[in-house]
């Protein structure tokens, strides 16, 4: 029996080996590839198909290197390291191989760099400078590939494709939708969707980032600017609670595109389409540019002095308990702290950011995840309760997919059998009133590392307090980590900075009408859980609106509209679902006379002669604020009576807030289905409803006329609607609805 060879470096851990790359002695983990060892050491190896987040394909062969005792050049991305291996990345043999591959890849490439949107940040362009020939030896006719329509977000020029298959691997292994694939063979290989339909994954924009050439580009950004004209500004995704890190690319104060900013514990190197394309909504026609004051039945433009004087008059005459302050849950920490300070100075305990939640009878507020997002990948079992998590927090869903691929058992308790891109170990599809009892029946077996994730369908329902209690009990009984998704991009930060009621919560101050309200960053017609109560209360009171948009619903209720900046236009801090504060820089230019919200709040407080607003800049503001512990006053239980079918409400993925609703590309996306009511075939037959028919539904307070979709994924005994549409808003606040007329 032969003795195994002694390691080159016996001082290394047993799971590492010694390799020599270009004469440099390196330690590399066993099983890793040459390219990974080189990248760790900062030794460049050219590549196209390799991406450290994607499975290895070894398609392009651009990473060929010379390995001692190997007769042929070896692909660095697919050759495992071995102890004592000697590798040359810049030898004559390696360079000749790399140059030959580059020449081969350029045979059919159109060489249309001057008109290609990828120009200036193209990997093929960069590498051809070092490895390409100035003149091609191939004079044959180049192949041409017909472009297919991949939807409103991604533009394709597949003649430029070099068949690296990064996009194919992304949709298969990261997104889990398997929408892209290769058809035919050899030089006839074409990448596309098999059925010719648009991409529907909520992460489709990432294929633009992984594409090393100009085959897949940003359709919204197409032909607008060159990369070298743009300035990158660090910012955050503010349309869900994850807080994805990104860059806004800006030219002359206009945000032209958004791209991922690497942050491994949060979003890795990806962003959702919602965060990538939402900036388009900043430039909507109804953007608030100047202060507006009510003049009869309409509005007129006013100076800041006049508008602030009008707002101060309203607040001075309606202070203390007569005043309600309602705040959008994506408001920054700085603005939230000032709003809490304003409420204290005016003597009101009617302050709340939980405007989308119906049942706050338990005084619930946002809490940080008990398990970090990155650690969810290592969980043995995960229970998802009341969440369409794929559309609620797309990159959290992607983490769950990674966990499932590693062997985690994922259990689902939902009123609708939502589509997920991973295998489900067990599912319980029941009406919202039964979610709590169904959760108790979930069998986790002997799983040790368990997470319970509670989402928007549960948190915003009329049965939320019971579900939250059941989730807490379940987690305690099974030693699981409870992860309640905060309902808003900065709900956790606002809770920590005291934007919570000591008197009336959001629903109570609307149902028990106050004489005046401050609404901050809210689109009144679509952002409230109980739309009927909100519009009724606001319509009969005096309202000061701090708003990014002078939309129709704001004009309907406001007496003063003060234009403020959206998050990409201000310097701010948000706290994500892990409790991590993250900062943004100013990217876009504020429109017209709009100002950062903190400046407007300071000016209003000065007009009111209130203490605590003496700072002069953002640094002074931040120095004077700190976390503020508030025990939120419990609200009244949501109305759960009535007859008919139970209502399950989920967030429409591209209708979550005012900015997203105005992003035109997202509004024509296949995932934006429009207002509709979905119900089980049993209930549809009983109500005399057919697929595609229009039905009028009511809840005793309001009615909505919606198109009927029959889908057995919906639990019998309930209907499913999506929030964010005017047509569904009257029905979203109730526990049950009846079919008024089929």
XYZ file of C-alpha atoms in Angstrom:
742
model
C 0.000 0.000 0.000
C 1.497 3.312 -1.108
C 1.939 6.170 1.343
C 0.097 9.389 0.436
C 2.482 12.176 -0.545
C 3.417 14.679 2.107
C 1.841 18.105 1.749
C 4.003 20.841 0.273
C 3.303 23.017 3.304
C 2.528 20.895 6.379
C 1.608 23.999 8.367
C -1.585 24.553 6.348
C -4.974 23.396 7.647
C -5.917 19.924 6.350
C -8.642 21.382 4.122
C -6.165 23.605 2.237
C -3.484 22.931 -0.360
C -0.504 24.852 -1.674
C -0.525 26.097 -5.266
C 1.914 28.227 -7.233
C 0.412 30.794 -9.608
C 2.875 32.799 -11.691
C 5.519 31.930 -9.118
C 3.449 33.057 -6.133
C 2.921 30.494 -3.378
C -0.737 30.505 -2.309
C -2.983 28.556 0.024
C -6.316 27.525 -1.462
C -9.235 25.474 -0.109
C -9.441 21.901 -1.376
C -11.975 21.584 -4.192
C -11.729 25.230 -5.217
C -10.895 26.145 -8.786
C -7.748 27.765 -10.078
C -9.640 30.975 -10.978
C -10.969 31.262 -7.426
C -7.487 30.924 -5.944
C -6.154 33.505 -8.401
C -8.989 35.953 -7.688
C -8.345 35.679 -3.958
C -4.702 36.546 -4.550
C -5.497 39.397 -6.931
C -4.009 37.654 -9.961
C -6.145 38.501 -13.011
C -7.339 35.745 -15.326
C -9.571 36.776 -18.246
C -13.039 35.249 -18.299
C -16.504 35.604 -19.789
C -18.659 32.693 -18.670
C -17.363 32.482 -15.099
C -19.247 34.413 -12.402
C -18.619 33.731 -8.731
C -22.368 33.593 -7.952
C -23.277 31.225 -10.795
C -22.626 27.525 -11.406
C -19.521 26.815 -13.447
C -20.138 26.160 -17.147
C -16.647 26.402 -18.736
C -18.213 27.544 -21.991
C -16.039 30.350 -23.215
C -12.518 28.947 -22.612
C -11.188 32.480 -22.218
C -9.620 31.513 -18.889
C -7.220 28.916 -20.339
C -3.995 28.684 -18.347
C -0.885 26.522 -18.495
C -0.599 23.901 -15.769
C 2.659 22.029 -15.260
C 2.516 18.391 -16.451
C -0.757 18.976 -18.324
C -0.328 18.605 -22.086
C -3.116 21.045 -22.968
C -4.136 24.419 -21.571
C -6.699 24.006 -18.783
C -9.774 26.162 -18.120
C -9.057 27.907 -14.822
C -12.753 28.039 -13.890
C -13.207 24.255 -14.070
C -9.839 22.877 -12.946
C -9.606 22.075 -9.229
C -6.448 23.010 -7.362
C -4.090 20.249 -6.219
C -1.294 20.342 -3.723
C 1.908 21.549 -5.363
C 0.176 22.537 -8.619
C 2.162 25.053 -10.693
C 0.129 27.379 -12.899
C 1.146 30.024 -15.410
C -1.439 32.578 -16.469
C 0.888 34.763 -18.564
C 3.152 32.226 -20.270
C 3.446 32.159 -24.039
C 1.271 29.047 -24.166
C -1.448 30.576 -21.982
C -1.477 33.924 -23.782
C -1.588 32.257 -27.200
C -4.565 30.144 -26.097
C -6.392 33.156 -24.683
C -5.790 35.171 -27.849
C -7.035 32.322 -30.019
C -10.227 32.096 -27.965
C -10.762 35.849 -28.254
C -10.371 35.652 -32.036
C -12.860 32.814 -32.135
C -15.416 34.726 -30.038
C -15.189 37.737 -32.345
C -15.881 35.768 -35.537
C -19.619 36.432 -35.412
C -19.703 39.461 -33.153
C -21.031 42.520 -35.075
C -18.326 44.854 -33.666
C -20.919 47.624 -33.273
C -19.394 49.252 -30.192
C -20.284 52.844 -31.253
C -24.023 52.118 -31.023
C -23.992 49.573 -28.227
C -25.286 50.566 -24.802
C -22.666 48.323 -23.205
C -19.854 50.412 -24.673
C -17.543 51.669 -21.955
C -18.357 48.888 -19.480
C -18.181 45.860 -21.796
C -16.019 42.934 -20.726
C -15.579 41.829 -24.340
C -14.432 45.320 -25.274
C -11.981 45.460 -22.382
C -10.449 42.046 -23.005
C -10.226 42.514 -26.768
C -7.885 45.429 -26.091
C -5.419 43.091 -24.446
C -6.052 39.851 -26.283
C -7.687 40.762 -29.598
C -6.236 41.198 -33.091
C -6.591 44.463 -34.935
C -7.683 42.644 -38.099
C -9.827 39.524 -38.292
C -8.635 36.639 -40.437
C -12.235 35.586 -41.009
C -13.981 37.207 -43.942
C -17.009 34.907 -44.075
C -20.518 36.305 -43.613
C -21.386 36.807 -39.954
C -24.460 35.143 -38.516
C -27.454 37.277 -37.576
C -29.892 36.402 -34.797
C -33.402 37.826 -34.702
C -34.112 39.668 -31.449
C -37.039 38.626 -29.327
C -39.199 40.833 -27.152
C -38.188 40.083 -23.564
C -40.639 42.580 -22.081
C -40.499 46.231 -21.038
C -37.358 45.959 -18.901
C -34.696 44.053 -20.847
C -33.652 44.809 -24.430
C -31.987 42.086 -26.490
C -29.442 42.262 -29.334
C -28.612 38.590 -29.555
C -26.311 38.902 -32.557
C -23.804 40.200 -29.985
C -24.207 37.109 -27.812
C -21.063 35.012 -27.214
C -23.000 32.072 -25.687
C -21.441 32.409 -22.251
C -24.820 31.270 -20.787
C -24.536 33.530 -17.724
C -28.119 34.710 -18.279
C -29.353 31.131 -18.656
C -27.684 30.098 -15.416
C -29.023 33.147 -13.611
C -32.664 32.429 -14.467
C -32.208 28.733 -13.710
C -30.137 28.809 -10.536
C -30.720 32.210 -8.937
C -34.199 33.288 -10.057
C -35.446 29.720 -10.369
C -37.714 30.467 -13.334
C -35.796 28.631 -16.089
C -37.032 31.196 -18.615
C -33.904 31.414 -20.768
C -32.213 28.567 -22.536
C -29.995 27.644 -25.455
C -31.484 26.295 -28.641
C -29.578 24.540 -31.456
C -25.848 23.815 -31.385
C -22.457 25.177 -32.367
C -22.406 28.571 -33.995
C -26.173 28.269 -34.472
C -26.741 28.235 -30.720
C -29.233 30.934 -29.747
C -30.153 32.147 -26.277
C -33.767 33.105 -25.699
C -37.085 32.216 -24.124
C -38.430 28.956 -25.463
C -41.955 30.293 -25.909
C -41.050 33.776 -27.124
C -42.781 35.382 -24.124
C -41.368 38.223 -21.998
C -39.288 37.550 -18.915
C -41.539 37.404 -15.872
C -39.079 36.900 -13.047
C -39.041 39.712 -10.504
C -35.221 39.690 -10.788
C -34.960 39.914 -14.585
C -32.815 43.048 -14.638
C -29.885 41.131 -13.172
C -29.333 39.389 -16.513
C -28.198 42.818 -17.753
C -25.510 42.939 -15.079
C -24.231 39.396 -15.638
C -24.153 39.702 -19.451
C -20.498 40.430 -20.361
C -21.397 41.938 -23.737
C -24.211 44.100 -25.112
C -26.593 41.222 -25.841
C -28.897 42.130 -22.929
C -29.249 45.774 -21.939
C -31.512 48.045 -19.896
C -34.498 48.930 -22.087
C -35.501 51.931 -19.959
C -31.963 53.364 -20.061
C -31.390 52.443 -23.720
C -29.655 55.141 -25.817
C -29.953 57.794 -23.077
C -26.332 58.209 -22.045
C -22.857 56.717 -22.061
C -21.453 55.207 -18.874
C -18.604 57.735 -18.692
C -21.161 60.556 -18.562
C -22.694 59.191 -15.366
C -21.858 59.726 -11.711
C -22.524 56.854 -9.299
C -24.278 57.782 -6.048
C -24.664 55.157 -3.304
C -28.252 54.606 -2.258
C -30.760 52.028 -1.042
C -33.817 50.215 -2.291
C -36.735 51.655 -0.341
C -39.655 49.632 -1.667
C -39.265 46.748 0.787
C -37.663 46.264 4.170
C -34.492 44.503 2.986
C -32.711 47.762 2.097
C -30.849 46.478 -0.959
C -27.654 48.422 -1.616
C -27.438 50.085 -5.012
C -25.959 52.905 -7.033
C -28.014 55.533 -8.796
C -26.276 56.643 -11.987
C -26.862 60.346 -12.458
C -26.278 62.852 -15.262
C -26.890 66.545 -14.616
C -29.117 65.792 -11.629
C -31.293 63.195 -13.357
C -31.241 59.565 -12.280
C -30.951 57.529 -15.461
C -30.489 54.039 -14.063
C -29.932 52.023 -10.896
C -27.477 49.130 -10.536
C -26.549 46.808 -7.647
C -23.960 47.755 -5.023
C -22.301 44.682 -3.532
C -23.253 43.922 0.063
C -22.922 40.233 0.766
C -25.009 40.066 3.997
C -27.906 42.049 2.522
C -28.421 41.733 -1.251
C -25.177 40.043 -2.373
C -24.696 41.485 -5.886
C -28.367 41.531 -6.985
C -31.294 43.928 -6.855
C -34.950 43.399 -7.647
C -36.570 44.919 -10.740
C -38.660 47.074 -8.416
C -35.547 48.750 -7.028
C -33.827 48.888 -10.428
C -36.586 50.634 -12.387
C -38.577 52.581 -9.772
C -36.538 55.775 -10.358
C -38.619 56.341 -13.498
C -41.532 57.270 -11.212
C -39.634 60.267 -9.805
C -40.270 62.153 -13.036
C -44.027 61.699 -13.232
C -46.162 64.598 -14.421
C -47.866 65.039 -11.061
C -44.631 65.513 -9.141
C -44.958 68.303 -6.543
C -42.679 71.164 -7.661
C -43.943 74.178 -5.689
C -45.915 74.772 -2.475
C -49.669 74.746 -3.064
C -52.465 76.205 -0.919
C -56.159 75.592 -1.303
C -58.058 78.364 -3.028
C -61.761 77.572 -3.156
C -62.218 74.239 -4.873
C -58.729 74.271 -6.359
C -55.124 75.096 -5.561
C -52.801 77.934 -6.364
C -49.056 78.154 -6.213
C -47.688 79.936 -3.173
C -44.371 81.031 -1.758
C -42.742 78.939 0.933
C -43.408 81.690 3.466
C -47.130 81.728 2.680
C -47.463 77.938 2.631
C -45.586 77.504 5.912
C -47.650 80.268 7.533
C -50.848 78.511 6.409
C -49.609 75.142 7.708
C -48.540 76.693 11.029
C -51.963 78.314 11.408
C -53.682 74.939 10.962
C -51.422 73.210 13.477
C -51.584 76.068 15.987
C -55.382 75.990 15.954
C -55.611 72.177 16.150
C -52.904 71.051 18.540
C -52.927 68.367 21.206
C -55.521 65.622 20.808
C -57.236 67.408 17.904
C -54.234 66.649 15.696
C -53.289 63.372 14.029
C -49.913 62.774 12.338
C -49.714 59.964 9.784
C -46.365 58.965 8.320
C -45.427 56.737 5.377
C -43.357 53.737 6.575
C -40.523 54.443 4.099
C -39.805 57.837 5.722
C -36.166 58.219 6.811
C -34.935 58.048 10.388
C -34.054 61.744 10.393
C -37.486 62.838 9.217
C -39.168 60.358 11.575
C -37.255 61.678 14.591
C -38.328 65.233 13.731
C -41.949 64.191 13.299
C -41.863 62.572 16.740
C -40.332 65.792 18.103
C -43.057 67.831 16.364
C -45.788 65.634 17.881
C -44.288 66.059 21.365
C -44.040 69.823 20.965
C -47.666 70.045 19.790
C -48.831 67.813 22.628
C -50.355 65.024 20.550
C -49.987 61.277 21.060
C -51.737 60.591 17.734
C -48.659 59.687 15.701
C -48.241 56.529 13.652
C -46.507 55.078 10.597
C -48.448 51.761 10.529
C -50.941 53.088 8.005
C -51.313 49.823 6.089
C -52.150 47.595 9.063
C -55.722 46.893 10.131
C -55.332 45.068 13.421
C -53.070 46.733 15.978
C -55.011 45.638 19.038
C -51.860 43.993 20.391
C -49.814 47.189 20.025
C -47.492 45.401 17.611
C -44.580 47.266 16.112
C -41.756 46.277 13.790
C -38.973 44.137 15.229
C -35.626 43.077 13.798
C -35.232 39.598 12.339
C -34.096 37.152 14.979
C -32.002 35.418 12.302
C -29.819 37.421 9.894
C -30.870 37.160 6.268
C -27.620 35.511 5.190
C -28.001 32.830 7.876
C -31.407 31.832 6.532
C -29.488 29.930 3.867
C -28.227 27.556 6.575
C -31.609 26.925 8.186
C -32.865 23.338 8.345
C -36.532 24.351 8.278
C -38.374 27.573 7.438
C -42.055 28.304 7.977
C -43.598 31.060 5.835
C -46.805 32.436 7.328
C -49.129 34.752 5.447
C -46.752 36.008 2.785
C -46.375 36.135 -0.965
C -42.700 36.464 -0.154
C -41.545 36.252 -3.761
C -43.185 39.585 -4.562
C -43.095 41.091 -1.071
C -39.299 40.905 -0.643
C -37.858 39.334 -3.824
C -34.304 38.927 -2.567
C -35.463 37.370 0.697
C -37.320 34.827 -1.434
C -34.052 34.211 -3.291
C -32.322 33.465 0.028
C -35.032 30.923 0.834
C -34.445 29.319 -2.552
C -30.758 28.931 -1.695
C -31.744 27.367 1.615
C -34.079 24.926 -0.149
C -31.329 23.955 -2.592
C -29.107 23.197 0.390
C -31.760 20.850 1.798
C -33.927 23.071 4.010
C -37.572 22.033 4.392
C -39.844 24.994 3.722
C -43.400 24.918 5.023
C -46.080 27.376 3.942
C -49.262 28.550 5.668
C -51.165 30.876 3.368
C -54.665 31.750 2.142
C -53.406 31.430 -1.451
C -51.020 28.863 -2.911
C -48.616 31.521 -4.148
C -45.932 30.671 -6.687
C -42.501 30.127 -5.160
C -39.293 29.186 -6.947
C -38.411 26.375 -4.554
C -39.796 23.044 -3.404
C -42.399 23.146 -0.644
C -42.196 20.470 2.058
C -45.771 21.060 3.209
C -48.462 23.621 2.620
C -51.680 24.591 4.365
C -53.934 26.777 2.263
C -56.691 28.132 4.486
C -58.744 31.350 4.848
C -57.057 34.182 6.822
C -59.094 33.448 9.974
C -57.588 29.950 10.121
C -53.924 30.859 9.600
C -53.185 30.861 13.340
C -54.667 27.397 13.949
C -53.099 25.993 10.762
C -49.661 27.166 11.871
C -49.906 25.111 15.058
C -50.322 21.967 12.914
C -47.039 22.349 11.022
C -44.749 19.378 11.686
C -41.046 20.268 11.577
C -39.783 16.834 12.467
C -36.392 16.965 14.172
C -35.208 20.177 12.467
C -32.921 22.125 14.799
C -32.196 25.444 13.060
C -35.666 26.866 12.349
C -36.953 30.264 11.192
C -40.563 31.473 11.159
C -41.237 34.280 8.653
C -44.447 36.287 8.976
C -45.342 38.439 5.986
C -47.683 41.143 4.778
C -50.726 38.960 4.116
C -50.748 38.124 7.829
C -49.467 41.412 9.251
C -51.986 43.535 7.352
C -55.033 41.300 7.777
C -58.003 41.748 10.083
C -56.722 38.734 12.061
C -53.154 39.993 12.443
C -52.931 40.046 16.241
C -54.004 36.386 16.521
C -51.537 35.336 13.808
C -48.672 37.253 15.423
C -49.402 35.602 18.776
C -49.606 32.164 17.155
C -46.290 32.759 15.384
C -44.627 33.842 18.651
C -45.994 30.785 20.464
C -44.920 28.459 17.644
C -41.403 29.917 17.618
C -41.084 29.645 21.411
C -42.339 26.046 21.483
C -39.945 24.898 18.762
C -36.977 27.083 19.669
C -37.303 28.849 16.321
C -36.193 32.337 15.302
C -39.132 34.676 14.676
C -38.728 36.941 11.648
C -41.634 39.326 11.108
C -41.192 41.307 7.882
C -41.529 45.040 8.711
C -44.398 46.600 6.795
C -42.510 49.388 5.071
C -38.954 50.114 4.035
C -38.169 51.863 7.313
C -40.873 50.642 9.678
C -38.208 49.337 12.044
C -36.293 52.629 12.044
C -39.433 54.680 12.617
C -40.428 52.410 15.502
C -36.994 52.910 17.081
C -37.242 56.695 16.698
C -40.618 57.028 18.377
C -43.008 57.355 15.420
C -45.617 55.408 17.368
C -48.813 56.389 19.156
C -49.147 56.979 22.865
C -52.834 57.721 22.308
C -54.522 56.693 19.021
C -53.022 54.443 16.382
C -53.393 55.071 12.651
C -56.766 53.373 12.297
C -58.209 54.880 15.480
C -57.285 58.435 14.603
C -59.036 57.978 11.250
C -62.152 56.299 12.604
C -62.325 58.812 15.474
C -61.902 61.835 13.281
C -59.498 64.582 14.354
C -59.981 68.199 13.336
C -56.584 68.363 11.592
C -53.974 65.966 10.209
C -50.421 66.004 9.019
C -49.797 63.385 6.327
C -46.164 62.739 5.454
C -45.103 61.098 2.174
C -48.515 59.445 1.758
C -50.668 59.040 -1.331
C -54.063 59.221 0.421
C -55.996 57.379 -2.262
C -53.934 54.188 -2.147
C -51.636 53.923 0.875
C -54.118 53.420 3.719
C -55.417 50.034 4.818
C -58.926 51.425 5.390
C -59.350 53.700 2.417
C -62.966 54.627 3.164
C -62.217 55.746 6.719
C -59.078 57.594 5.597
C -60.689 59.647 2.857
C -63.737 60.381 4.994
C -61.636 61.609 7.929
C -59.142 63.570 5.864
C -61.862 65.039 3.667
C -63.668 66.572 6.644
C -60.561 67.925 8.392
C -57.804 70.403 7.726
C -54.785 68.665 6.259
C -51.140 69.639 5.890
C -49.568 67.321 3.315
C -45.805 66.844 3.054
C -45.743 65.123 -0.313
C -43.565 64.125 -3.249
C -46.599 64.177 -5.548
C -49.453 66.619 -6.006
C -51.738 63.784 -7.088
C -55.502 63.870 -7.386
C -56.152 62.176 -4.017
C -53.758 64.547 -2.200
C -55.430 67.545 -3.794
C -58.814 66.163 -2.737
C -58.018 66.229 0.991
C -55.144 68.696 1.548
C -55.292 72.349 2.455
C -51.560 72.868 2.048
C -49.175 70.766 -0.040
C -45.496 71.132 0.884
C -43.213 69.531 -1.769
C -40.469 67.321 -0.326
C -37.762 65.142 -1.814
C -37.981 61.399 -2.336
C -35.282 59.167 -0.864
C -32.994 59.182 -3.952
C -32.963 62.991 -3.786
C -31.946 63.427 -0.148
C -29.247 62.309 2.262
C -30.871 59.959 4.730
C -30.649 56.856 6.899
C -32.937 53.818 6.828
C -32.956 50.811 9.157
C -33.456 47.479 7.410
C -35.182 44.332 8.644
C -32.037 43.160 10.436
C -31.879 46.411 12.409
C -28.905 47.716 10.395
C -28.874 51.494 9.769
C -27.843 52.202 6.180
C -27.180 55.573 4.595
C -27.890 57.135 1.230
C -26.269 60.016 -0.615
C -28.023 62.710 -2.633
C -28.481 61.435 -6.179
C -31.262 63.134 -8.147
C -31.858 66.874 -8.198
C -34.876 68.098 -6.266
C -37.622 69.252 -8.637
C -38.479 72.952 -8.683
C -38.859 74.383 -5.186
C -39.042 71.021 -3.412
C -36.836 70.686 -0.336
C -35.579 67.811 1.846
C -38.263 66.904 4.357
C -36.107 67.686 7.389
C -35.576 71.244 6.158
C -39.310 71.770 5.709
C -40.029 70.356 9.186
C -37.407 72.651 10.682
C -38.880 75.667 8.898
C -42.404 74.764 10.029
C -41.267 74.340 13.639
C -39.536 77.724 13.452
C -42.792 79.250 12.196
C -44.523 77.704 15.224
C -41.718 78.780 17.598
C -41.251 75.204 18.826
C -38.161 74.131 20.812
C -35.788 71.387 19.670
C -35.323 72.510 16.065
C -32.299 74.793 16.495
C -29.925 72.765 14.299
C -28.729 74.275 11.004
C -27.601 71.256 9.028
C -28.026 67.500 8.748
C -24.986 66.817 10.913
C -26.497 68.910 13.692
C -29.816 67.100 13.299
C -28.172 63.680 13.536
C -26.171 64.695 16.579
C -29.373 65.563 18.394
C -31.410 62.428 17.715
C -31.232 59.017 19.334
C -33.418 55.920 19.594
C -36.616 56.582 21.506
C -38.383 53.706 23.220
C -42.149 53.951 22.830
C -44.633 51.331 23.967
C -47.266 51.699 21.285
C -50.768 52.155 22.607
C -52.934 49.173 21.623
C -55.555 49.912 18.998
C -59.060 48.610 18.695
C -59.611 45.183 17.112
C -60.358 45.216 13.415
C -63.945 44.712 12.354
C -64.265 40.997 11.551
C -68.029 40.502 11.343
C -70.295 40.387 8.328
C -71.236 37.724 5.851
C -69.727 36.369 2.695
C -66.233 35.306 1.729
C -63.104 36.147 3.713
C -60.685 38.628 2.135
C -57.015 37.794 1.624
C -54.974 40.840 0.584
C -51.438 40.769 -0.766
C -49.309 43.633 -2.065
C -49.199 44.046 -5.832
C -45.473 43.882 -6.564
C -45.366 47.063 -8.651
C -48.016 49.030 -6.761
C -46.448 49.213 -3.291
C -45.860 52.974 -3.122
C -46.342 56.215 -5.032
C -42.965 56.147 -6.811
C -43.290 52.557 -8.051
C -46.862 53.194 -9.249
C -45.531 55.909 -11.545
C -42.722 53.856 -13.091
C -44.190 53.259 -16.532
C -42.064 50.241 -17.458
C -43.163 48.449 -14.291
C -46.818 49.277 -14.885
C -46.803 47.478 -18.266
C -44.879 44.501 -16.893
C -46.642 41.087 -17.033
C -46.564 40.914 -13.209
C -48.764 44.017 -13.020
C -52.029 42.179 -13.524
C -54.396 45.054 -12.736
C -57.252 45.137 -10.266
C -59.088 41.804 -10.087
C -60.706 39.392 -7.670
C -59.515 35.777 -7.583
C -61.554 32.989 -6.025
C -61.857 29.240 -5.915
C -63.997 27.441 -8.508
C -66.339 26.186 -5.747
C -67.043 29.705 -4.525
C -67.268 31.090 -8.055
C -69.924 28.528 -8.988
C -71.880 29.202 -5.786
C -71.852 32.943 -6.505
C -72.721 32.492 -10.178
C -69.414 34.006 -11.347
C -67.531 32.959 -14.458
C -63.934 33.529 -15.533
C -63.499 36.993 -17.039
C -66.874 38.322 -15.828
C -67.206 41.609 -13.946
C -68.512 41.311 -10.408
C -69.573 43.944 -7.899
C -68.462 43.114 -4.370
C -69.271 44.976 -1.169
C -68.406 44.921 2.525
C -71.165 47.078 3.975
C -69.020 50.199 3.706
C -67.763 50.317 0.160
C -68.060 48.409 -3.102
C -65.700 47.499 -5.885
C -66.312 46.225 -9.391
C -63.589 43.811 -10.406
C -62.829 41.283 -13.100
C -63.218 37.704 -11.911
C -60.383 35.196 -12.102
C -61.131 31.598 -11.120
C -58.106 29.873 -9.621
C -58.059 26.852 -7.337
C -54.904 28.111 -5.666
C -57.193 30.287 -3.526
C -58.500 28.637 -0.369
C -62.226 27.824 -0.455
C -64.222 30.373 1.468
C -62.137 33.412 0.612
C -61.288 35.825 -2.191
C -57.849 37.161 -3.044
C -57.228 40.761 -4.076
C -54.063 42.842 -4.449
C -53.634 46.225 -2.786
C -52.355 49.339 -4.524
C -55.282 49.732 -6.924
C -58.109 52.194 -6.555
C -60.664 49.528 -7.490
C -59.579 47.113 -4.726
C -59.032 49.752 -2.012
C -62.667 49.802 -0.755
C -62.573 46.036 -0.126
C -59.114 45.648 1.418
C -60.110 46.888 4.873
C -62.759 44.291 5.596
C -62.603 40.751 6.865
C -65.399 39.589 4.543
C -67.089 40.653 1.312
C -70.267 39.636 -0.439
C -71.051 39.449 -4.126
C -73.517 42.280 -4.648
C -74.111 41.631 -8.301
C -72.616 39.131 -10.690
